[in-house]
mmCIF file of C-alpha atoms and ligand atoms in Angstrom:
data_model
loop_
_atom_site.group_PDB
_atom_site.id
_atom_site.type_symbol
_atom_site.label_atom_id
_atom_site.label_comp_id
_atom_site.label_asym_id
_atom_site.label_seq_id
_atom_site.Cartn_x
_atom_site.Cartn_y
_atom_site.Cartn_z
ATOM 1 C CA MET A 1349 -29.737 -6.517 55.239
ATOM 2 C CA PRO A 1350 -27.222 -3.870 56.446
ATOM 3 C CA LEU A 1351 -24.568 -4.925 59.001
ATOM 4 C CA VAL A 1352 -26.116 -5.399 62.397
ATOM 5 C CA THR A 1353 -25.055 -5.180 66.013
ATOM 6 C CA SER A 1354 -24.886 -8.526 68.115
ATOM 7 C CA THR A 1355 -27.673 -7.282 70.292
ATOM 8 C CA GLU A 1356 -30.553 -9.355 68.843
ATOM 9 C CA MET A 1357 -28.126 -12.295 67.861
ATOM 10 C CA PHE A 1358 -27.122 -12.687 71.536
ATOM 11 C CA LYS A 1359 -30.703 -12.405 72.823
ATOM 12 C CA LYS A 1360 -31.696 -15.185 70.456
ATOM 13 C CA ALA A 1361 -28.566 -17.120 71.225
ATOM 14 C CA TYR A 1362 -29.038 -16.918 74.971
ATOM 15 C CA ASN A 1363 -32.547 -17.952 74.922
ATOM 16 C CA GLY A 1364 -32.142 -20.704 72.347
ATOM 17 C CA GLY A 1365 -29.129 -22.449 73.937
ATOM 18 C CA TYR A 1366 -26.612 -21.770 71.207
ATOM 19 C CA ALA A 1367 -23.731 -19.514 70.404
ATOM 20 C CA VAL A 1368 -22.901 -17.434 67.360
ATOM 21 C CA GLY A 1369 -19.601 -18.166 65.635
ATOM 22 C CA ALA A 1370 -17.073 -15.192 65.578
ATOM 23 C CA PHE A 1371 -14.536 -16.009 62.922
ATOM 24 C CA ASN A 1372 -11.379 -13.863 62.230
ATOM 25 C CA VAL A 1373 -11.007 -12.623 58.670
ATOM 26 C CA ASN A 1374 -7.968 -11.389 56.812
ATOM 27 C CA ASN A 1375 -8.778 -11.898 53.231
ATOM 28 C CA MET A 1376 -11.393 -12.301 50.552
ATOM 29 C CA GLU A 1377 -11.122 -16.235 50.522
ATOM 30 C CA ILE A 1378 -11.592 -16.544 54.195
ATOM 31 C CA ILE A 1379 -14.595 -14.187 54.040
ATOM 32 C CA GLN A 1380 -16.102 -16.151 51.195
ATOM 33 C CA GLY A 1381 -15.575 -19.539 52.858
ATOM 34 C CA ILE A 1382 -17.253 -18.391 56.134
ATOM 35 C CA THR A 1383 -20.258 -16.514 54.566
ATOM 36 C CA GLU A 1384 -21.071 -19.266 52.060
ATOM 37 C CA ALA A 1385 -21.173 -21.770 54.944
ATOM 38 C CA CYS A 1386 -23.402 -19.393 56.972
ATOM 39 C CA TYR A 1387 -25.701 -18.698 54.138
ATOM 40 C CA GLU A 1388 -26.139 -22.319 53.220
ATOM 41 C CA GLU A 1389 -26.766 -23.258 56.863
ATOM 42 C CA ASN A 1390 -29.095 -20.393 57.713
ATOM 43 C CA ALA A 1391 -26.777 -19.031 60.469
ATOM 44 C CA PRO A 1392 -25.996 -15.685 61.838
ATOM 45 C CA VAL A 1393 -22.345 -14.748 61.917
ATOM 46 C CA ILE A 1394 -19.774 -12.290 63.438
ATOM 47 C CA LEU A 1395 -16.865 -11.459 61.295
ATOM 48 C CA GLN A 1396 -14.075 -10.131 63.265
ATOM 49 C CA VAL A 1397 -10.935 -8.069 62.379
ATOM 50 C CA SER A 1398 -7.988 -7.914 64.651
ATOM 51 C CA LYS A 1399 -5.403 -4.973 64.714
ATOM 52 C CA GLY A 1400 -3.024 -7.219 62.836
ATOM 53 C CA ALA A 1401 -5.618 -7.903 60.225
ATOM 54 C CA ARG A 1402 -6.240 -4.174 59.828
ATOM 55 C CA ALA A 1403 -2.500 -3.683 59.481
ATOM 56 C CA TYR A 1404 -2.176 -6.531 56.918
ATOM 57 C CA ALA A 1405 -5.112 -5.827 54.708
ATOM 58 C CA ASN A 1406 -6.073 -2.261 55.417
ATOM 59 C CA SER A 1407 -9.325 -1.866 57.432
ATOM 60 C CA LYS A 1408 -11.155 -0.342 54.353
ATOM 61 C CA TYR A 1409 -10.393 -3.413 52.285
ATOM 62 C CA LEU A 1410 -11.945 -5.717 54.948
ATOM 63 C CA VAL A 1411 -14.933 -3.566 55.479
ATOM 64 C CA ASN A 1412 -15.652 -3.476 51.798
ATOM 65 C CA LEU A 1413 -14.978 -7.140 51.390
ATOM 66 C CA VAL A 1414 -17.613 -7.890 54.066
ATOM 67 C CA LYS A 1415 -20.044 -5.513 52.388
ATOM 68 C CA SER A 1416 -19.498 -7.440 49.159
ATOM 69 C CA ALA A 1417 -20.296 -10.693 50.919
ATOM 70 C CA LEU A 1418 -23.568 -8.904 51.952
ATOM 71 C CA GLU A 1419 -24.323 -7.970 48.451
ATOM 72 C CA CYS A 1420 -23.927 -11.547 47.441
ATOM 73 C CA TYR A 1421 -26.043 -12.760 50.155
ATOM 74 C CA PRO A 1422 -28.423 -9.814 51.121
ATOM 75 C CA GLU A 1423 -30.351 -11.901 53.692
ATOM 76 C CA LEU A 1424 -27.286 -12.925 55.745
ATOM 77 C CA GLU A 1425 -27.256 -11.570 59.298
ATOM 78 C CA VAL A 1426 -23.773 -10.278 59.825
ATOM 79 C CA CYS A 1427 -22.076 -8.286 62.723
ATOM 80 C CA LEU A 1428 -18.657 -6.664 61.881
ATOM 81 C CA HIS A 1429 -16.551 -6.813 65.007
ATOM 82 C CA LEU A 1430 -13.167 -5.348 66.108
ATOM 83 C CA ASP A 1431 -11.142 -8.112 67.893
ATOM 84 C CA HIS A 1432 -9.001 -7.025 70.847
ATOM 85 C CA GLY A 1433 -9.073 -3.492 70.509
ATOM 86 C CA SER A 1434 -6.023 -2.225 72.577
ATOM 87 C CA ASP A 1435 -7.101 1.369 73.184
ATOM 88 C CA PHE A 1436 -9.844 3.930 72.671
ATOM 89 C CA ASP A 1437 -8.412 5.161 69.323
ATOM 90 C CA ILE A 1438 -8.600 1.848 67.552
ATOM 91 C CA CYS A 1439 -12.076 1.255 68.775
ATOM 92 C CA LYS A 1440 -13.097 4.784 67.601
ATOM 93 C CA ALA A 1441 -11.487 4.246 64.175
ATOM 94 C CA CYS A 1442 -13.427 1.121 63.788
ATOM 95 C CA VAL A 1443 -16.779 2.581 64.862
ATOM 96 C CA ASP A 1444 -16.176 5.393 62.307
ATOM 97 C CA ASP A 1445 -15.280 2.813 59.511
ATOM 98 C CA GLY A 1446 -18.709 1.298 60.124
ATOM 99 C CA PHE A 1447 -17.901 -1.635 62.463
ATOM 100 C CA THR A 1448 -21.075 -2.477 64.428
ATOM 101 C CA SER A 1449 -19.299 -3.942 67.354
ATOM 102 C CA VAL A 1450 -15.872 -3.372 69.006
ATOM 103 C CA MET A 1451 -13.894 -5.180 71.655
ATOM 104 C CA ILE A 1452 -11.909 -3.151 74.117
ATOM 105 C CA ASP A 1453 -9.422 -5.490 75.703
ATOM 106 C CA ALA A 1454 -7.907 -3.769 78.684
ATOM 107 C CA SER A 1455 -7.835 -7.054 80.540
ATOM 108 C CA SER A 1456 -4.127 -6.819 81.170
ATOM 109 C CA LYS A 1457 -4.698 -3.422 82.920
ATOM 110 C CA PRO A 1458 -5.578 -2.902 86.580
ATOM 111 C CA PHE A 1459 -9.311 -3.268 87.210
ATOM 112 C CA GLU A 1460 -9.983 0.394 87.744
ATOM 113 C CA GLU A 1461 -8.104 1.221 84.509
ATOM 114 C CA ASN A 1462 -9.929 -1.463 82.657
ATOM 115 C CA ILE A 1463 -13.162 0.125 83.809
ATOM 116 C CA GLU A 1464 -12.100 3.527 82.720
ATOM 117 C CA VAL A 1465 -11.175 2.891 79.260
ATOM 118 C CA THR A 1466 -14.032 0.463 78.693
ATOM 119 C CA LYS A 1467 -16.553 3.042 79.833
ATOM 120 C CA LYS A 1468 -15.039 5.627 77.484
ATOM 121 C CA VAL A 1469 -15.319 3.254 74.487
ATOM 122 C CA VAL A 1470 -18.903 2.262 75.538
ATOM 123 C CA GLU A 1471 -19.933 5.995 75.531
ATOM 124 C CA TYR A 1472 -18.529 6.491 72.070
ATOM 125 C CA ALA A 1473 -19.761 3.302 70.496
ATOM 126 C CA HIS A 1474 -23.353 3.586 71.909
ATOM 127 C CA ALA A 1475 -23.629 7.114 70.764
ATOM 128 C CA HIS A 1476 -22.708 5.875 67.332
ATOM 129 C CA GLY A 1477 -24.985 2.714 67.248
ATOM 130 C CA ALA A 1478 -22.329 0.182 67.869
ATOM 131 C CA VAL A 1479 -21.830 -2.263 70.781
ATOM 132 C CA VAL A 1480 -19.037 -3.171 73.077
ATOM 133 C CA GLU A 1481 -17.399 -6.357 74.250
ATOM 134 C CA ALA A 1482 -15.061 -6.167 77.184
ATOM 135 C CA GLU A 1483 -12.821 -8.624 78.948
ATOM 136 C CA LEU A 1484 -12.063 -9.610 82.582
ATOM 137 C CA GLY A 1485 -9.307 -12.225 83.274
ATOM 138 C CA THR A 1486 -6.258 -12.902 80.974
ATOM 139 C CA LEU A 1487 -6.017 -15.751 78.456
ATOM 140 C CA ALA A 1488 -2.643 -17.374 77.701
ATOM 141 C CA GLY A 1489 -1.315 -17.429 74.136
ATOM 142 C CA VAL A 1490 -0.592 -15.034 71.472
ATOM 143 C CA GLU A 1491 -2.703 -12.246 70.175
ATOM 144 C CA ASP A 1492 -1.080 -9.544 67.684
ATOM 145 C CA ASP A 1493 2.052 -8.623 69.338
ATOM 146 C CA VAL A 1494 1.030 -9.533 72.911
ATOM 147 C CA LYS A 1495 2.264 -12.831 74.254
ATOM 148 C CA VAL A 1496 0.917 -14.094 77.569
ATOM 149 C CA SER A 1497 2.577 -16.989 79.195
ATOM 150 C CA ALA A 1498 0.366 -19.635 80.974
ATOM 151 C CA GLU A 1499 2.004 -18.605 84.253
ATOM 152 C CA ASP A 1500 0.759 -14.961 83.715
ATOM 153 C CA SER A 1501 -2.722 -15.859 82.600
ATOM 154 C CA SER A 1502 -5.423 -15.672 85.238
ATOM 155 C CA TYR A 1503 -9.058 -16.950 85.466
ATOM 156 C CA THR A 1504 -11.852 -14.387 85.640
ATOM 157 C CA ARG A 1505 -12.823 -13.626 89.165
ATOM 158 C CA PRO A 1506 -16.599 -14.053 89.431
ATOM 159 C CA ASP A 1507 -16.707 -11.589 92.286
ATOM 160 C CA ASP A 1508 -15.519 -8.848 89.870
ATOM 161 C CA VAL A 1509 -17.988 -9.215 87.109
ATOM 162 C CA GLU A 1510 -21.102 -7.542 88.349
ATOM 163 C CA GLU A 1511 -19.285 -4.339 89.379
ATOM 164 C CA PHE A 1512 -17.487 -4.200 86.123
ATOM 165 C CA VAL A 1513 -20.565 -4.671 83.928
ATOM 166 C CA LYS A 1514 -22.416 -2.014 85.854
ATOM 167 C CA ALA A 1515 -19.645 0.490 85.941
ATOM 168 C CA THR A 1516 -18.886 0.191 82.151
ATOM 169 C CA GLY A 1517 -22.204 -0.563 80.593
ATOM 170 C CA CYS A 1518 -20.486 -3.004 78.207
ATOM 171 C CA ASP A 1519 -22.841 -5.246 76.116
ATOM 172 C CA SER A 1520 -20.955 -8.520 76.423
ATOM 173 C CA LEU A 1521 -18.062 -9.924 78.555
ATOM 174 C CA ALA A 1522 -15.212 -12.193 77.534
ATOM 175 C CA ILE A 1523 -14.009 -14.377 80.407
ATOM 176 C CA ALA A 1524 -11.025 -16.530 81.047
ATOM 177 C CA ILE A 1525 -12.021 -20.054 82.066
ATOM 178 C CA GLY A 1526 -9.005 -22.000 80.557
ATOM 179 C CA THR A 1527 -9.122 -21.481 76.795
ATOM 180 C CA SER A 1528 -6.202 -19.772 75.225
ATOM 181 C CA HIS A 1529 -5.118 -18.174 71.950
ATOM 182 C CA GLY A 1530 -3.204 -19.907 69.143
ATOM 183 C CA ALA A 1531 -2.562 -23.587 68.154
ATOM 184 C CA TYR A 1532 -0.542 -24.606 71.163
ATOM 185 C CA LYS A 1533 -3.139 -24.029 73.897
ATOM 186 C CA PHE A 1534 -1.787 -26.456 76.513
ATOM 187 C CA LYS A 1535 1.687 -27.742 77.162
ATOM 188 C CA PRO A 1536 2.142 -31.429 76.963
ATOM 189 C CA GLU A 1537 2.838 -31.612 80.572
ATOM 190 C CA GLN A 1538 -0.733 -30.019 81.408
ATOM 191 C CA CYS A 1539 -2.333 -32.747 79.335
ATOM 192 C CA THR A 1540 -2.915 -36.478 79.438
ATOM 193 C CA ARG A 1541 -2.535 -38.786 76.340
ATOM 194 C CA ASP A 1542 -5.360 -40.905 74.716
ATOM 195 C CA GLU A 1543 -4.936 -44.373 73.565
ATOM 196 C CA ASN A 1544 -3.721 -42.963 70.147
ATOM 197 C CA GLY A 1545 -1.127 -40.761 71.876
ATOM 198 C CA ILE A 1546 -3.181 -37.628 71.201
ATOM 199 C CA LEU A 1547 -2.862 -34.980 73.780
ATOM 200 C CA VAL A 1548 -6.049 -34.437 75.997
ATOM 201 C CA PRO A 1549 -6.106 -30.974 77.554
ATOM 202 C CA PRO A 1550 -7.381 -30.265 81.095
ATOM 203 C CA PRO A 1551 -11.096 -29.429 81.156
ATOM 204 C CA LEU A 1552 -12.499 -25.792 80.923
ATOM 205 C CA ARG A 1553 -13.579 -24.294 84.314
ATOM 206 C CA PHE A 1554 -17.226 -24.536 83.938
ATOM 207 C CA ASP A 1555 -17.500 -23.813 87.678
ATOM 208 C CA ILE A 1556 -16.187 -20.279 87.107
ATOM 209 C CA LEU A 1557 -18.582 -19.819 84.223
ATOM 210 C CA ASP A 1558 -21.662 -20.900 86.320
ATOM 211 C CA GLU A 1559 -20.585 -18.519 89.010
ATOM 212 C CA VAL A 1560 -20.326 -15.564 86.436
ATOM 213 C CA VAL A 1561 -23.749 -16.469 85.147
ATOM 214 C CA LYS A 1562 -25.269 -16.575 88.715
ATOM 215 C CA ARG A 1563 -23.992 -12.970 89.088
ATOM 216 C CA LEU A 1564 -24.959 -11.740 85.605
ATOM 217 C CA PRO A 1565 -28.196 -13.615 84.651
ATOM 218 C CA GLY A 1566 -29.304 -13.042 81.018
ATOM 219 C CA PHE A 1567 -25.973 -11.253 80.132
ATOM 220 C CA PRO A 1568 -24.044 -12.496 77.163
ATOM 221 C CA ILE A 1569 -20.694 -14.150 77.795
ATOM 222 C CA VAL A 1570 -17.749 -14.574 75.097
ATOM 223 C CA LEU A 1571 -15.133 -17.165 74.827
ATOM 224 C CA HIS A 1572 -11.948 -16.399 73.176
ATOM 225 C CA GLY A 1573 -9.283 -18.827 72.236
ATOM 226 C CA SER A 1574 -11.713 -21.523 71.196
ATOM 227 C CA SER A 1575 -10.277 -23.301 68.331
ATOM 228 C CA SER A 1576 -10.093 -26.929 68.529
ATOM 229 C CA VAL A 1577 -7.044 -27.512 66.474
ATOM 230 C CA PRO A 1578 -8.496 -30.405 64.448
ATOM 231 C CA GLN A 1579 -5.894 -33.183 64.635
ATOM 232 C CA GLU A 1580 -6.597 -34.309 60.886
ATOM 233 C CA TRP A 1581 -5.480 -30.724 59.794
ATOM 234 C CA VAL A 1582 -2.265 -30.927 62.011
ATOM 235 C CA LYS A 1583 -1.550 -34.212 60.447
ATOM 236 C CA ILE A 1584 -2.114 -32.904 56.968
ATOM 237 C CA ILE A 1585 0.267 -29.947 57.666
ATOM 238 C CA ASN A 1586 2.911 -32.314 59.225
ATOM 239 C CA GLU A 1587 2.684 -34.829 56.383
ATOM 240 C CA ASN A 1588 3.183 -32.076 53.752
ATOM 241 C CA GLY A 1589 6.433 -30.293 55.084
ATOM 242 C CA GLY A 1590 4.926 -28.559 58.031
ATOM 243 C CA LYS A 1591 6.343 -28.792 61.805
ATOM 244 C CA MET A 1592 3.545 -28.488 64.364
ATOM 245 C CA PRO A 1593 4.298 -30.937 67.148
ATOM 246 C CA ASP A 1594 1.987 -31.223 70.010
ATOM 247 C CA ALA A 1595 -0.628 -28.593 68.708
ATOM 248 C CA VAL A 1596 -3.679 -28.920 70.640
ATOM 249 C CA GLY A 1597 -6.961 -27.061 71.144
ATOM 250 C CA VAL A 1598 -10.157 -27.055 73.239
ATOM 251 C CA PRO A 1599 -12.300 -30.337 72.685
ATOM 252 C CA GLU A 1600 -15.463 -29.599 70.698
ATOM 253 C CA ALA A 1601 -17.656 -31.330 73.049
ATOM 254 C CA GLN A 1602 -16.758 -28.797 75.805
ATOM 255 C CA LEU A 1603 -17.408 -25.892 73.448
ATOM 256 C CA ARG A 1604 -20.852 -27.484 72.694
ATOM 257 C CA GLU A 1605 -21.556 -27.630 76.294
ATOM 258 C CA ALA A 1606 -20.582 -23.824 76.770
ATOM 259 C CA ALA A 1607 -22.660 -22.936 73.802
ATOM 260 C CA LYS A 1608 -25.733 -24.267 75.581
ATOM 261 C CA SER A 1609 -25.247 -21.900 78.431
ATOM 262 C CA ALA A 1610 -24.706 -17.967 78.598
ATOM 263 C CA VAL A 1611 -21.893 -18.198 76.154
ATOM 264 C CA CYS A 1612 -23.315 -16.439 73.144
ATOM 265 C CA LYS A 1613 -20.154 -15.814 71.178
ATOM 266 C CA ILE A 1614 -17.237 -18.248 70.384
ATOM 267 C CA ASN A 1615 -14.108 -16.985 68.752
ATOM 268 C CA ILE A 1616 -12.346 -19.158 66.162
ATOM 269 C CA ASP A 1617 -9.263 -18.141 64.249
ATOM 270 C CA SER A 1618 -6.578 -20.665 64.528
ATOM 271 C CA ASP A 1619 -8.638 -23.535 63.071
ATOM 272 C CA ILE A 1620 -9.152 -21.373 59.847
ATOM 273 C CA ARG A 1621 -5.383 -20.719 59.665
ATOM 274 C CA LEU A 1622 -4.685 -24.404 60.009
ATOM 275 C CA VAL A 1623 -7.267 -25.315 57.388
ATOM 276 C CA MET A 1624 -5.852 -22.834 54.967
ATOM 277 C CA THR A 1625 -2.223 -23.723 55.587
ATOM 278 C CA GLY A 1626 -2.971 -27.493 55.295
ATOM 279 C CA SER A 1627 -4.924 -27.091 52.133
ATOM 280 C CA ILE A 1628 -2.153 -25.091 50.533
ATOM 281 C CA ARG A 1629 0.732 -27.289 51.719
ATOM 282 C CA GLN A 1630 -1.166 -30.372 50.397
ATOM 283 C CA PHE A 1631 -1.814 -28.741 47.032
ATOM 284 C CA TYR A 1632 1.731 -27.789 46.626
ATOM 285 C CA ASN A 1633 2.980 -31.260 47.436
ATOM 286 C CA GLU A 1634 0.552 -32.860 45.022
ATOM 287 C CA HIS A 1635 1.138 -30.438 42.242
ATOM 288 C CA PRO A 1636 4.610 -29.261 42.367
ATOM 289 C CA ASP A 1637 4.348 -27.832 38.817
ATOM 290 C CA LYS A 1638 1.422 -25.530 39.579
ATOM 291 C CA PHE A 1639 1.811 -21.746 40.284
ATOM 292 C CA ASP A 1640 -1.632 -20.105 39.800
ATOM 293 C CA PRO A 1641 -2.670 -18.750 43.336
ATOM 294 C CA ARG A 1642 -6.354 -19.356 42.321
ATOM 295 C CA GLU A 1643 -5.579 -23.101 41.996
ATOM 296 C CA TYR A 1644 -4.530 -23.448 45.553
ATOM 297 C CA LEU A 1645 -6.659 -20.944 47.176
ATOM 298 C CA LYS A 1646 -9.758 -22.633 45.710
ATOM 299 C CA PRO A 1647 -9.386 -25.812 47.879
ATOM 300 C CA ALA A 1648 -8.412 -23.735 50.878
ATOM 301 C CA ARG A 1649 -11.577 -21.647 50.632
ATOM 302 C CA ALA A 1650 -13.711 -24.742 50.138
ATOM 303 C CA ASN A 1651 -12.174 -26.519 53.174
ATOM 304 C CA ILE A 1652 -12.612 -23.327 55.229
ATOM 305 C CA LYS A 1653 -16.310 -23.546 54.224
ATOM 306 C CA GLU A 1654 -16.704 -27.155 55.238
ATOM 307 C CA MET A 1655 -14.924 -26.549 58.570
ATOM 308 C CA VAL A 1656 -17.101 -23.563 59.443
ATOM 309 C CA ARG A 1657 -20.178 -25.713 58.326
ATOM 310 C CA HIS A 1658 -19.130 -28.407 60.873
ATOM 311 C CA LYS A 1659 -18.743 -25.638 63.624
ATOM 312 C CA LEU A 1660 -22.193 -24.178 62.915
ATOM 313 C CA VAL A 1661 -23.935 -27.525 62.909
ATOM 314 C CA ASP A 1662 -22.058 -29.600 65.397
ATOM 315 C CA VAL A 1663 -20.399 -27.297 67.755
ATOM 316 C CA LEU A 1664 -22.024 -23.863 68.007
ATOM 317 C CA GLY A 1665 -25.658 -25.053 67.383
ATOM 318 C CA CYS A 1666 -26.552 -21.883 65.374
ATOM 319 C CA ALA A 1667 -27.248 -23.642 62.031
ATOM 320 C CA GLY A 1668 -30.926 -23.259 61.120
ATOM 321 C CA LYS A 1669 -31.557 -20.408 63.521
ATOM 322 C CA ASN A 1670 -32.172 -17.909 60.738
ATOM 323 C CA HIS A 1671 -34.312 -18.500 57.642
ATOM 324 C CA TYR A 1672 -32.387 -17.169 54.479
ATOM 325 C CA HIS A 1673 -33.854 -19.951 52.336
ATOM 326 C CA ASP A 1674 -35.380 -23.411 52.560
HETATM 327 O O1 G3H B 1920 -6.907 -13.326 69.324
HETATM 328 C C1 G3H B 1920 -6.319 -13.204 68.318
HETATM 329 C C2 G3H B 1920 -6.758 -13.565 66.928
HETATM 330 O O2 G3H B 1920 -6.433 -14.921 66.781
HETATM 331 C C3 G3H B 1920 -6.246 -12.650 65.936
HETATM 332 O O3 G3H B 1920 -4.959 -13.053 65.751
HETATM 333 O O4 G3H B 1920 -3.914 -10.767 66.024
HETATM 334 O O5 G3H B 1920 -2.636 -12.611 64.674
HETATM 335 O O6 G3H B 1920 -4.593 -11.352 63.794
HETATM 336 P P1 G3H B 1920 -3.897 -11.849 65.041
HETATM 337 P P1 13P B 1921 -8.053 -19.173 68.598
HETATM 338 O O1 13P B 1921 -6.627 -18.925 68.511
HETATM 339 O O2 13P B 1921 -8.348 -20.274 69.544
HETATM 340 O O3 13P B 1921 -8.680 -19.424 67.200
HETATM 341 O O4 13P B 1921 -8.772 -17.858 69.268
HETATM 342 C C1 13P B 1921 -9.285 -16.811 68.418
HETATM 343 C C2 13P B 1921 -9.639 -15.738 69.274
HETATM 344 O O5 13P B 1921 -9.963 -15.703 70.383
HETATM 345 C C3 13P B 1921 -9.741 -14.322 68.564
HETATM 346 O O6 13P B 1921 -9.926 -13.243 69.350
HETATM 347 ZN ZN1 ZN B 1922 -9.137 -13.573 71.273
#
């Protein structure tokens, strides 16, 4: 099937008590790993491209790689989404390039300005058959060249959401309830340690999510910054020459809980980066004589596929929700 918007995906996810995975893509191997897992697990998927990914790979390469994945798996339900669009122009460029969904992230701007630019993007996107994700509240962490410190991050104010959605006409809303971007989501001093010395982060603010849902019944909510930073991969990286002390993510059990509610889209990027980096470091360490990129990208791709499969089945709950094959 051709690329689709997230409209039907979200309706089914909301009513079915699961979330669709939104995975960031930057190259062929990542796209292959994700789409193979989604095909095998009969799951819908959102493939998302950041401003940085567009600059790295060229938007056209990424659009065509995603289209190639659809040629390989014609049944696959795929939405192609711009992640963290910073202004109207980049959103317009992506809609013009064939993206079926864009995010306008004006969450760092004053409320009225956020409304104004989001509304403009919605008008353009809707007129061209695409949908729009917007954001209220600020996540901590790093996205493209924007770095938000934990002190400057702010939770979404439930009292704002109704007015914002009504005024902008956006199709989904990203909210800040304690997730953050990157592999260092929480400072060690914000966490406790379990019996193995592993950092345990503070719980997500489900109370804020509940208040948002009360004010926007039936409306799809998005969680950014939702990588879990699997400790087994942090260990592989550190045992093979890396240095990632105290990397910590959002516990998967909390994401599973969120996926059962109005949260219809869960963003995962850092976990892919960790798996890819760990796989390549490990390969180099074990085979110092090898130099064919295909040899080290092959296990990286296979490990991304298995990590994504685990997310679909055990975290998002979206495995088996489509029927591509028996
Ligand atoms: O939220 C940001 C995503 O992880 C994308 O990261 O901007 O480095 O491509 P990037
Ligand atoms: P992570 O850094 O937790 O993977 O978040 C990704 C994200 O929110 C992309 O928009
Ligand atoms: Zn994000």
